[in-house]
Amino acid sequence: MHLPDLLEKYIQDHSATEDSVLRELSRETFLKVQMPQMLSGHLQGVFLEFISGMIQPDRILEIGTFTGYSAICMAKGLSSTGLLYTIDVNEELKTMAEKYFEKAGLADKIKLLTGDARKIIPGLNEIFDLVFIDADKLNYSAYYDLVFDKVRPGGYIIADNVLWSGKVVDEKKDKDTQAIDAYNKKVKEDKRVKSFILPLRDGLNIAQKQG
Ligand SMILES: C[S@@+](CC[C@H](N)C(=O)[O-])C[C@H]1O[C@@H](n2cnc3c(N)ncnc32)[C@H](O)[C@@H]1O
């Protein structure tokens, strides 16, 4: 959702301040990494930290690490014995993400797995309280199916960019938009979950697995 710049600034100014490690990570990402806008950013990061803190998950799975911003935010809400797995296919991002996991004091809480999430997920022998889907849009529905049985009843599956800059309501949709629209419809029609779309930044689809 595109808010007027002044309102966006007002919201940022009246929400929790971005911590110095996340600010540095964001700055380095924008200086050195291609497509830096993929990073969750301040407001969505605060939201993810809050939601994780409310759930106090023991296990989180993130699909799509990028430089580690959202992983750090969510890991802050883990239980004392908690662990966050994050998967990214791009091994060039690993060193930078791990440097910031260390700086955030979360290196022992975050396990970064490098490779194609579709191949890695089936081998994860864990039950997750929270899953964050934020990788290639064409595979959102595949990720949902792959993780579903690994989410505990009452657990959450959150997917990012589900409004795709508003393109989901266009009559003619490109492939990514079609995939995201199909994901939103799949989740809405799935009787095993209760869901809603939060119009924060590019839209978050939040689904809770029913007991
Ligand atoms: C939008 S970015 C993730 C942003 C990150 N969650 C954040 O908020 O900072 C998407 C990431 O998904 C990764 N990706 C794309 N396809 C993937 C796949 N099949 N398996 C694992 N990661 C994938 C990309 O390399 C990219 O780093």
Short mmCIF file of C-alpha atoms and ligand atoms in Angstrom, two decimals:
data_model
loop_
_atom_site.label_atom_id
_atom_site.label_comp_id
_atom_site.label_asym_id
_atom_site.label_seq_id
_atom_site.Cartn_x
_atom_site.Cartn_y
_atom_site.Cartn_z
CA MET A 1 0.00 0.00 0.00
CA HIS A 2 1.41 3.36 -0.92
CA LEU A 3 0.73 5.90 1.81
CA PRO A 4 1.41 9.60 1.30
CA ASP A 5 5.06 10.29 2.25
CA LEU A 6 4.10 12.62 5.13
CA LEU A 7 1.81 10.02 6.67
CA GLU A 8 4.43 7.29 6.22
CA LYS A 9 6.95 9.52 8.02
CA TYR A 10 4.45 10.26 10.79
CA ILE A 11 3.86 6.54 11.34
CA GLN A 12 7.61 5.83 11.42
CA ASP A 13 8.21 8.74 13.83
CA HIS A 14 5.54 7.44 16.19
CA SER A 15 6.55 3.78 16.15
CA ALA A 16 9.48 2.03 17.86
CA THR A 17 12.81 3.33 16.60
CA GLU A 18 14.83 1.02 14.35
CA ASP A 19 17.74 -0.38 16.35
CA SER A 20 21.30 0.45 15.32
CA VAL A 21 22.18 -3.04 14.02
CA LEU A 22 19.11 -3.13 11.75
CA ARG A 23 19.82 0.41 10.58
CA GLU A 24 23.40 -0.58 9.68
CA LEU A 25 22.20 -3.75 7.93
CA SER A 26 19.68 -1.75 5.92
CA ARG A 27 22.32 0.82 4.95
CA GLU A 28 24.84 -1.84 3.88
CA THR A 29 22.15 -3.68 1.90
CA PHE A 30 21.20 -0.51 0.01
CA LEU A 31 24.88 0.24 -0.70
CA LYS A 32 26.05 -3.20 -1.76
CA VAL A 33 23.25 -5.58 -2.71
CA GLN A 34 21.09 -5.74 -5.82
CA MET A 35 17.36 -5.14 -5.36
CA PRO A 36 17.74 -3.75 -1.81
CA GLN A 37 14.04 -2.90 -1.69
CA MET A 38 13.41 -6.62 -1.05
CA LEU A 39 14.44 -6.05 2.58
CA SER A 40 11.44 -5.89 4.93
CA GLY A 41 12.37 -2.48 6.33
CA HIS A 42 11.63 -0.62 9.54
CA LEU A 43 7.84 -0.73 9.97
CA GLN A 44 7.33 -4.27 8.71
CA GLY A 45 10.32 -5.30 10.81
CA VAL A 46 8.75 -3.84 13.95
CA PHE A 47 5.50 -5.59 13.10
CA LEU A 48 7.24 -8.96 12.65
CA GLU A 49 9.10 -8.47 15.92
CA PHE A 50 5.82 -7.71 17.72
CA ILE A 51 3.98 -10.65 16.24
CA SER A 52 6.81 -12.99 17.05
CA GLY A 53 7.01 -11.58 20.59
CA MET A 54 3.28 -12.23 21.04
CA ILE A 55 3.54 -15.82 19.86
CA GLN A 56 6.88 -16.45 21.63
CA PRO A 57 7.62 -19.23 19.14
CA ASP A 58 9.94 -22.08 19.83
CA ARG A 59 10.48 -22.72 16.13
CA ILE A 60 10.23 -20.27 13.24
CA LEU A 61 10.80 -21.02 9.58
CA GLU A 62 11.60 -18.23 7.15
CA ILE A 63 11.67 -18.86 3.40
CA GLY A 64 13.77 -16.11 1.81
CA THR A 65 16.53 -14.70 4.06
CA PHE A 66 18.01 -12.07 1.74
CA THR A 67 20.41 -10.09 4.01
CA GLY A 68 18.71 -11.20 7.23
CA TYR A 69 16.58 -8.20 8.25
CA SER A 70 13.29 -10.01 8.86
CA ALA A 71 15.08 -13.01 10.38
CA ILE A 72 16.63 -10.76 13.04
CA CYS A 73 13.27 -9.08 13.75
CA MET A 74 11.43 -12.38 14.20
CA ALA A 75 14.25 -14.05 16.16
CA LYS A 76 13.93 -11.31 18.80
CA GLY A 77 10.54 -12.80 19.76
CA LEU A 78 11.71 -16.41 20.12
CA SER A 79 11.24 -18.29 23.39
CA SER A 80 14.38 -18.80 25.48
CA THR A 81 14.93 -22.21 23.86
CA GLY A 82 13.80 -21.00 20.43
CA LEU A 83 15.42 -21.41 17.03
CA LEU A 84 14.74 -19.76 13.69
CA TYR A 85 15.56 -21.56 10.45
CA THR A 86 15.95 -19.33 7.44
CA ILE A 87 16.49 -20.55 3.88
CA ASP A 88 17.96 -18.73 0.89
CA VAL A 89 19.09 -20.05 -2.46
CA ASN A 90 21.63 -17.24 -2.93
CA GLU A 91 24.85 -18.25 -1.21
CA GLU A 92 26.46 -14.86 -1.89
CA LEU A 93 24.24 -13.35 0.83
CA LYS A 94 25.31 -15.81 3.52
CA THR A 95 28.40 -13.97 4.84
CA MET A 96 26.60 -10.66 5.17
CA ALA A 97 23.49 -12.15 6.81
CA GLU A 98 25.58 -14.13 9.29
CA LYS A 99 27.69 -11.06 10.14
CA TYR A 100 24.50 -9.28 11.20
CA PHE A 101 23.08 -12.29 13.09
CA GLU A 102 26.33 -12.11 15.10
CA LYS A 103 26.12 -8.32 15.59
CA ALA A 104 22.50 -8.68 16.78
CA GLY A 105 23.61 -11.28 19.34
CA LEU A 106 21.40 -13.88 17.66
CA ALA A 107 23.96 -16.13 15.94
CA ASP A 108 23.07 -19.09 18.15
CA LYS A 109 19.33 -18.58 17.54
CA ILE A 110 19.35 -18.39 13.74
CA LYS A 111 20.28 -21.28 11.46
CA LEU A 112 20.83 -20.19 7.86
CA LEU A 113 20.34 -22.96 5.30
CA THR A 114 21.56 -22.36 1.77
CA GLY A 115 19.72 -23.92 -1.15
CA ASP A 116 16.36 -24.20 -2.86
CA ALA A 117 13.64 -24.07 -0.19
CA ARG A 118 11.55 -26.61 -2.11
CA LYS A 119 14.30 -29.17 -1.59
CA ILE A 120 15.24 -28.18 1.97
CA ILE A 121 11.79 -27.95 3.60
CA PRO A 122 10.87 -31.66 3.27
CA GLY A 123 14.03 -32.56 5.22
CA LEU A 124 13.28 -30.28 8.19
CA ASN A 125 12.25 -32.42 11.10
CA GLU A 126 10.58 -29.70 13.17
CA ILE A 127 7.12 -28.41 14.07
CA PHE A 128 6.87 -24.66 13.55
CA ASP A 129 4.89 -22.05 15.46
CA LEU A 130 5.44 -19.42 12.78
CA VAL A 131 6.37 -19.58 9.09
CA PHE A 132 7.25 -16.50 7.05
CA ILE A 133 7.07 -16.96 3.27
CA ASP A 134 9.10 -14.28 1.47
CA ALA A 135 10.89 -15.93 -1.48
CA ASP A 136 10.04 -16.31 -5.20
CA LYS A 137 6.38 -15.51 -5.75
CA LEU A 138 5.74 -18.30 -8.26
CA ASN A 139 6.28 -20.87 -5.52
CA TYR A 140 4.19 -19.35 -2.71
CA SER A 141 1.47 -22.01 -3.05
CA ALA A 142 4.07 -24.78 -3.20
CA TYR A 143 5.71 -23.46 -0.01
CA TYR A 144 2.34 -23.34 1.73
CA ASP A 145 1.68 -26.99 0.85
CA LEU A 146 5.20 -28.03 1.84
CA VAL A 147 5.08 -26.38 5.26
CA PHE A 148 1.45 -26.97 6.19
CA ASP A 149 1.87 -30.29 8.01
CA LYS A 150 4.91 -28.90 9.82
CA VAL A 151 2.90 -26.07 11.41
CA ARG A 152 1.34 -26.79 14.79
CA PRO A 153 -2.41 -26.26 15.24
CA GLY A 154 -2.75 -22.63 16.29
CA GLY A 155 0.47 -21.76 14.46
CA TYR A 156 0.78 -19.04 11.81
CA ILE A 157 1.80 -18.84 8.15
CA ILE A 158 2.56 -15.28 7.07
CA ALA A 159 3.27 -14.45 3.43
CA ASP A 160 4.80 -11.15 2.28
CA ASN A 161 4.04 -9.01 -0.80
CA VAL A 162 0.54 -10.40 -1.26
CA LEU A 163 -0.78 -7.13 -2.77
CA TRP A 164 2.19 -6.97 -5.19
CA SER A 165 2.13 -3.16 -5.47
CA GLY A 166 -1.64 -3.31 -5.99
CA LYS A 167 -1.33 -5.45 -9.14
CA VAL A 168 -3.50 -8.24 -7.66
CA VAL A 169 -6.60 -6.26 -8.64
CA ASP A 170 -5.47 -5.61 -12.24
CA GLU A 171 -7.54 -7.32 -14.87
CA LYS A 172 -4.48 -8.48 -16.84
CA LYS A 173 -2.02 -10.10 -14.47
CA ASP A 174 1.59 -11.12 -15.18
CA LYS A 175 2.88 -14.51 -13.96
CA ASP A 176 4.02 -13.35 -10.50
CA THR A 177 0.75 -11.49 -9.92
CA GLN A 178 -1.25 -14.55 -10.97
CA ALA A 179 0.75 -16.69 -8.54
CA ILE A 180 0.18 -14.29 -5.65
CA ASP A 181 -3.54 -13.98 -6.47
CA ALA A 182 -3.77 -17.78 -6.59
CA TYR A 183 -2.03 -17.95 -3.19
CA ASN A 184 -4.48 -15.49 -1.61
CA LYS A 185 -7.44 -17.42 -3.03
CA LYS A 186 -6.00 -20.77 -1.93
CA VAL A 187 -5.54 -19.57 1.66
CA LYS A 188 -8.99 -17.94 1.76
CA GLU A 189 -10.63 -21.17 0.55
CA ASP A 190 -8.63 -23.43 2.89
CA LYS A 191 -11.04 -24.40 5.70
CA ARG A 192 -8.09 -25.49 7.85
CA VAL A 193 -7.02 -21.87 8.42
CA LYS A 194 -8.47 -18.51 9.37
CA SER A 195 -6.78 -15.67 7.51
CA PHE A 196 -6.72 -11.98 6.72
CA ILE A 197 -4.66 -9.63 4.58
CA LEU A 198 -2.96 -6.81 6.44
CA PRO A 199 -2.31 -3.88 4.08
CA LEU A 200 1.07 -3.07 5.64
CA ARG A 201 3.76 -2.10 3.10
CA ASP A 202 3.18 -4.56 0.20
CA GLY A 203 0.59 -6.64 2.09
CA LEU A 204 0.93 -9.53 4.51
CA ASN A 205 -1.35 -12.58 4.33
CA ILE A 206 -1.67 -13.88 7.89
CA ALA A 207 -3.16 -17.36 8.29
CA GLN A 208 -3.69 -19.25 11.52
CA LYS A 209 -3.98 -23.03 11.39
CA GLN A 210 -7.11 -24.05 13.24
CA GLY A 211 -6.96 -26.68 15.99
C1 LIG B 1 12.21 -10.66 -0.79
S1 LIG B 1 13.74 -11.41 -0.50
C2 LIG B 1 13.64 -11.82 1.22
C3 LIG B 1 13.67 -10.61 2.11
C4 LIG B 1 13.87 -10.90 3.58
N1 LIG B 1 12.87 -11.80 4.09
C5 LIG B 1 13.80 -9.60 4.35
O1 LIG B 1 12.72 -9.21 4.75
O2 LIG B 1 14.84 -8.94 4.49
C6 LIG B 1 13.57 -12.95 -1.32
C7 LIG B 1 14.73 -13.91 -1.15
O3 LIG B 1 14.27 -15.21 -1.58
C8 LIG B 1 15.35 -15.91 -2.11
N2 LIG B 1 14.84 -17.02 -2.94
C9 LIG B 1 14.29 -16.96 -4.18
N3 LIG B 1 13.94 -18.19 -4.59
C10 LIG B 1 14.27 -19.06 -3.59
C11 LIG B 1 14.17 -20.46 -3.42
N4 LIG B 1 13.64 -21.25 -4.38
N5 LIG B 1 14.61 -21.01 -2.27
C12 LIG B 1 15.14 -20.23 -1.29
N6 LIG B 1 15.27 -18.88 -1.41
C13 LIG B 1 14.84 -18.30 -2.53
C14 LIG B 1 16.12 -14.84 -2.90
O4 LIG B 1 17.47 -15.24 -3.08
C15 LIG B 1 15.96 -13.60 -2.01
O5 LIG B 1 17.08 -13.39 -1.18
#
